[in-house]
mmCIF file of C-alpha atoms in Angstrom:
data_model
loop_
_atom_site.group_PDB
_atom_site.id
_atom_site.type_symbol
_atom_site.label_atom_id
_atom_site.label_comp_id
_atom_site.label_asym_id
_atom_site.label_seq_id
_atom_site.Cartn_x
_atom_site.Cartn_y
_atom_site.Cartn_z
ATOM 1 C CA UNK H 176 -15.194 71.767 -37.030
ATOM 2 C CA UNK H 177 -12.423 74.321 -36.954
ATOM 3 C CA UNK H 178 -10.022 74.551 -34.040
ATOM 4 C CA UNK H 179 -8.530 77.858 -35.116
ATOM 5 C CA UNK H 180 -8.561 80.243 -32.171
ATOM 6 C CA UNK H 181 -7.921 83.970 -31.937
ATOM 7 C CA UNK H 182 -5.662 85.253 -29.171
ATOM 8 C CA UNK H 183 -5.500 88.951 -28.305
ATOM 9 C CA UNK H 184 -2.206 90.026 -26.714
ATOM 10 C CA UNK H 185 -2.429 93.368 -24.909
ATOM 11 C CA UNK H 186 0.873 94.867 -23.774
ATOM 12 C CA UNK H 187 2.504 98.262 -24.148
ATOM 13 C CA UNK H 188 5.823 96.455 -24.699
ATOM 14 C CA UNK H 189 6.265 95.550 -28.359
ATOM 15 C CA UNK H 190 8.938 93.032 -27.326
ATOM 16 C CA UNK H 191 6.541 91.269 -24.932
ATOM 17 C CA UNK H 192 3.874 91.109 -27.641
ATOM 18 C CA UNK H 193 6.385 89.710 -30.131
ATOM 19 C CA UNK H 194 7.581 87.055 -27.681
ATOM 20 C CA UNK H 195 4.046 85.936 -26.839
ATOM 21 C CA UNK H 196 3.159 85.879 -30.553
ATOM 22 C CA UNK H 197 6.246 83.792 -31.324
ATOM 23 C CA UNK H 198 5.484 81.275 -28.572
ATOM 24 C CA UNK H 199 1.851 80.919 -29.639
ATOM 25 C CA UNK H 200 2.858 80.526 -33.301
ATOM 26 C CA UNK H 201 5.360 77.846 -32.298
ATOM 27 C CA UNK H 202 2.675 75.916 -30.439
ATOM 28 C CA UNK H 203 -0.278 76.545 -32.758
ATOM 29 C CA UNK H 204 0.708 77.933 -36.143
ATOM 30 C CA UNK H 205 -2.948 77.857 -37.256
ATOM 31 C CA UNK H 206 -4.099 80.273 -34.546
ATOM 32 C CA UNK H 207 -4.679 83.966 -35.218
ATOM 33 C CA UNK H 208 -2.774 86.358 -32.978
ATOM 34 C CA UNK H 209 -3.950 89.949 -32.687
ATOM 35 C CA UNK H 210 -2.159 92.668 -30.743
ATOM 36 C CA UNK H 211 -3.078 95.835 -28.867
ATOM 37 C CA UNK H 212 -0.659 98.235 -27.200
ATOM 38 C CA UNK H 213 -3.067 99.884 -24.743
ATOM 39 C CA UNK H 214 -6.137 99.082 -22.685
ATOM 40 C CA UNK H 215 -8.220 101.379 -24.858
ATOM 41 C CA UNK H 216 -6.982 99.685 -28.038
ATOM 42 C CA UNK H 217 -7.771 96.264 -26.543
ATOM 43 C CA UNK H 218 -11.461 97.172 -26.202
ATOM 44 C CA UNK H 219 -11.707 98.251 -29.846
ATOM 45 C CA UNK H 220 -9.709 95.253 -31.097
ATOM 46 C CA UNK H 221 -11.680 92.723 -29.021
ATOM 47 C CA UNK H 222 -14.990 94.008 -30.404
ATOM 48 C CA UNK H 223 -13.591 93.639 -33.911
ATOM 49 C CA UNK H 224 -11.953 90.189 -33.684
ATOM 50 C CA UNK H 225 -13.998 88.407 -30.938
ATOM 51 C CA UNK H 226 -10.984 86.703 -29.317
ATOM 52 C CA UNK H 227 -11.021 83.241 -27.753
ATOM 53 C CA UNK H 228 -8.312 84.231 -25.243
ATOM 54 C CA UNK H 229 -7.036 87.600 -24.007
ATOM 55 C CA UNK H 230 -3.572 88.045 -22.508
ATOM 56 C CA UNK H 231 -3.474 91.383 -20.687
ATOM 57 C CA UNK H 232 -0.544 93.324 -19.254
ATOM 58 C CA UNK H 233 -1.421 95.171 -16.043
ATOM 59 C CA UNK H 234 0.792 98.260 -16.090
ATOM 60 C CA UNK H 235 0.198 100.279 -19.241
ATOM 61 C CA UNK H 236 -0.113 103.997 -19.930
ATOM 62 C CA UNK H 237 -3.681 105.264 -20.124
ATOM 63 C CA UNK H 238 -6.230 102.597 -19.258
ATOM 64 C CA UNK H 239 -4.473 99.929 -17.214
ATOM 65 C CA UNK H 240 -4.895 96.223 -17.730
ATOM 66 C CA UNK H 241 -7.221 95.650 -14.793
ATOM 67 C CA UNK H 242 -9.630 98.395 -15.900
ATOM 68 C CA UNK H 243 -9.562 97.070 -19.466
ATOM 69 C CA UNK H 244 -10.031 93.492 -18.234
ATOM 70 C CA UNK H 245 -13.068 94.569 -16.178
ATOM 71 C CA UNK H 246 -14.699 96.064 -19.270
ATOM 72 C CA UNK H 247 -13.767 93.078 -21.433
ATOM 73 C CA UNK H 248 -15.144 90.693 -18.795
ATOM 74 C CA UNK H 249 -18.505 92.495 -18.975
ATOM 75 C CA UNK H 250 -18.599 92.434 -22.778
ATOM 76 C CA UNK H 251 -17.140 88.939 -23.214
ATOM 77 C CA UNK H 252 -18.206 87.024 -20.084
ATOM 78 C CA UNK H 253 -17.067 83.611 -21.342
ATOM 79 C CA UNK H 254 -13.704 84.557 -22.873
ATOM 80 C CA UNK H 255 -10.703 83.521 -20.761
ATOM 81 C CA UNK H 256 -8.623 86.539 -19.733
ATOM 82 C CA UNK H 257 -5.206 86.197 -18.130
ATOM 83 C CA UNK H 258 -3.207 89.040 -16.684
ATOM 84 C CA UNK H 259 0.447 88.916 -17.688
ATOM 85 C CA UNK H 260 2.376 90.960 -15.219
ATOM 86 C CA UNK H 261 5.476 91.432 -13.158
ATOM 87 C CA UNK H 262 3.182 93.044 -10.553
ATOM 88 C CA UNK H 263 2.717 90.090 -8.201
ATOM 89 C CA UNK H 264 1.102 91.984 -5.337
ATOM 90 C CA UNK H 265 -1.496 90.036 -3.382
ATOM 91 C CA UNK H 266 -4.113 92.737 -3.991
ATOM 92 C CA UNK H 267 -3.652 92.405 -7.771
ATOM 93 C CA UNK H 268 -3.977 88.618 -7.582
ATOM 94 C CA UNK H 269 -7.071 88.842 -5.386
ATOM 95 C CA UNK H 270 -8.731 91.342 -7.690
ATOM 96 C CA UNK H 271 -8.009 89.163 -10.728
ATOM 97 C CA UNK H 272 -9.409 86.099 -8.957
ATOM 98 C CA UNK H 273 -12.527 87.996 -7.896
ATOM 99 C CA UNK H 274 -13.101 89.012 -11.537
ATOM 100 C CA UNK H 275 -12.620 85.433 -12.770
ATOM 101 C CA UNK H 276 -9.392 86.331 -14.504
ATOM 102 C CA UNK H 277 -6.237 84.244 -14.655
ATOM 103 C CA UNK H 278 -2.844 85.426 -13.535
ATOM 104 C CA UNK H 279 0.486 84.691 -15.222
ATOM 105 C CA UNK H 280 3.759 86.146 -13.981
ATOM 106 C CA UNK H 281 6.176 87.824 -16.336
ATOM 107 C CA UNK H 282 8.589 87.249 -17.861
ATOM 108 C CA UNK H 283 6.576 85.580 -20.581
ATOM 109 C CA UNK H 284 7.997 82.129 -21.183
ATOM 110 C CA UNK H 285 7.127 79.407 -23.642
ATOM 111 C CA UNK H 286 6.029 77.182 -20.746
ATOM 112 C CA UNK H 287 3.622 79.819 -19.402
ATOM 113 C CA UNK H 288 2.159 80.437 -22.848
ATOM 114 C CA UNK H 289 1.872 76.659 -23.363
ATOM 115 C CA UNK H 290 -0.238 76.415 -20.185
ATOM 116 C CA UNK H 291 -2.628 79.075 -21.479
ATOM 117 C CA UNK H 292 -2.825 77.462 -24.922
ATOM 118 C CA UNK H 293 -3.556 74.095 -23.291
ATOM 119 C CA UNK H 294 -6.543 75.540 -21.435
ATOM 120 C CA UNK H 295 -8.012 76.725 -24.743
ATOM 121 C CA UNK H 296 -7.304 73.436 -26.513
ATOM 122 C CA UNK H 297 -9.224 71.608 -23.780
ATOM 123 C CA UNK H 298 -12.229 73.884 -24.219
#
């Protein structure tokens, strides 16, 4: 049985994507990390790679992270999705919770990524 997982990182910040990729690679070098820079791109990429975990920025140009996460939740009802955001407003948290989506505050840290990776390893 293979334990290789695919993680889709969605963030308009190339630096944020690189940091998340680096942390995941440091924890699980065998995992596949895919990236998308927009909400729209995340929908196309997710359909192509069938991710095991989606990390989604909230504030992006075009389709925002919450709108993209709503669509991804409908198409991939069992895939864990976590919002990565500096937007810590109660309304954002409540909406994420209502959609069954996790919430991780930026800045992205190795410890926060490790928590997300651990949830997948337990699955």
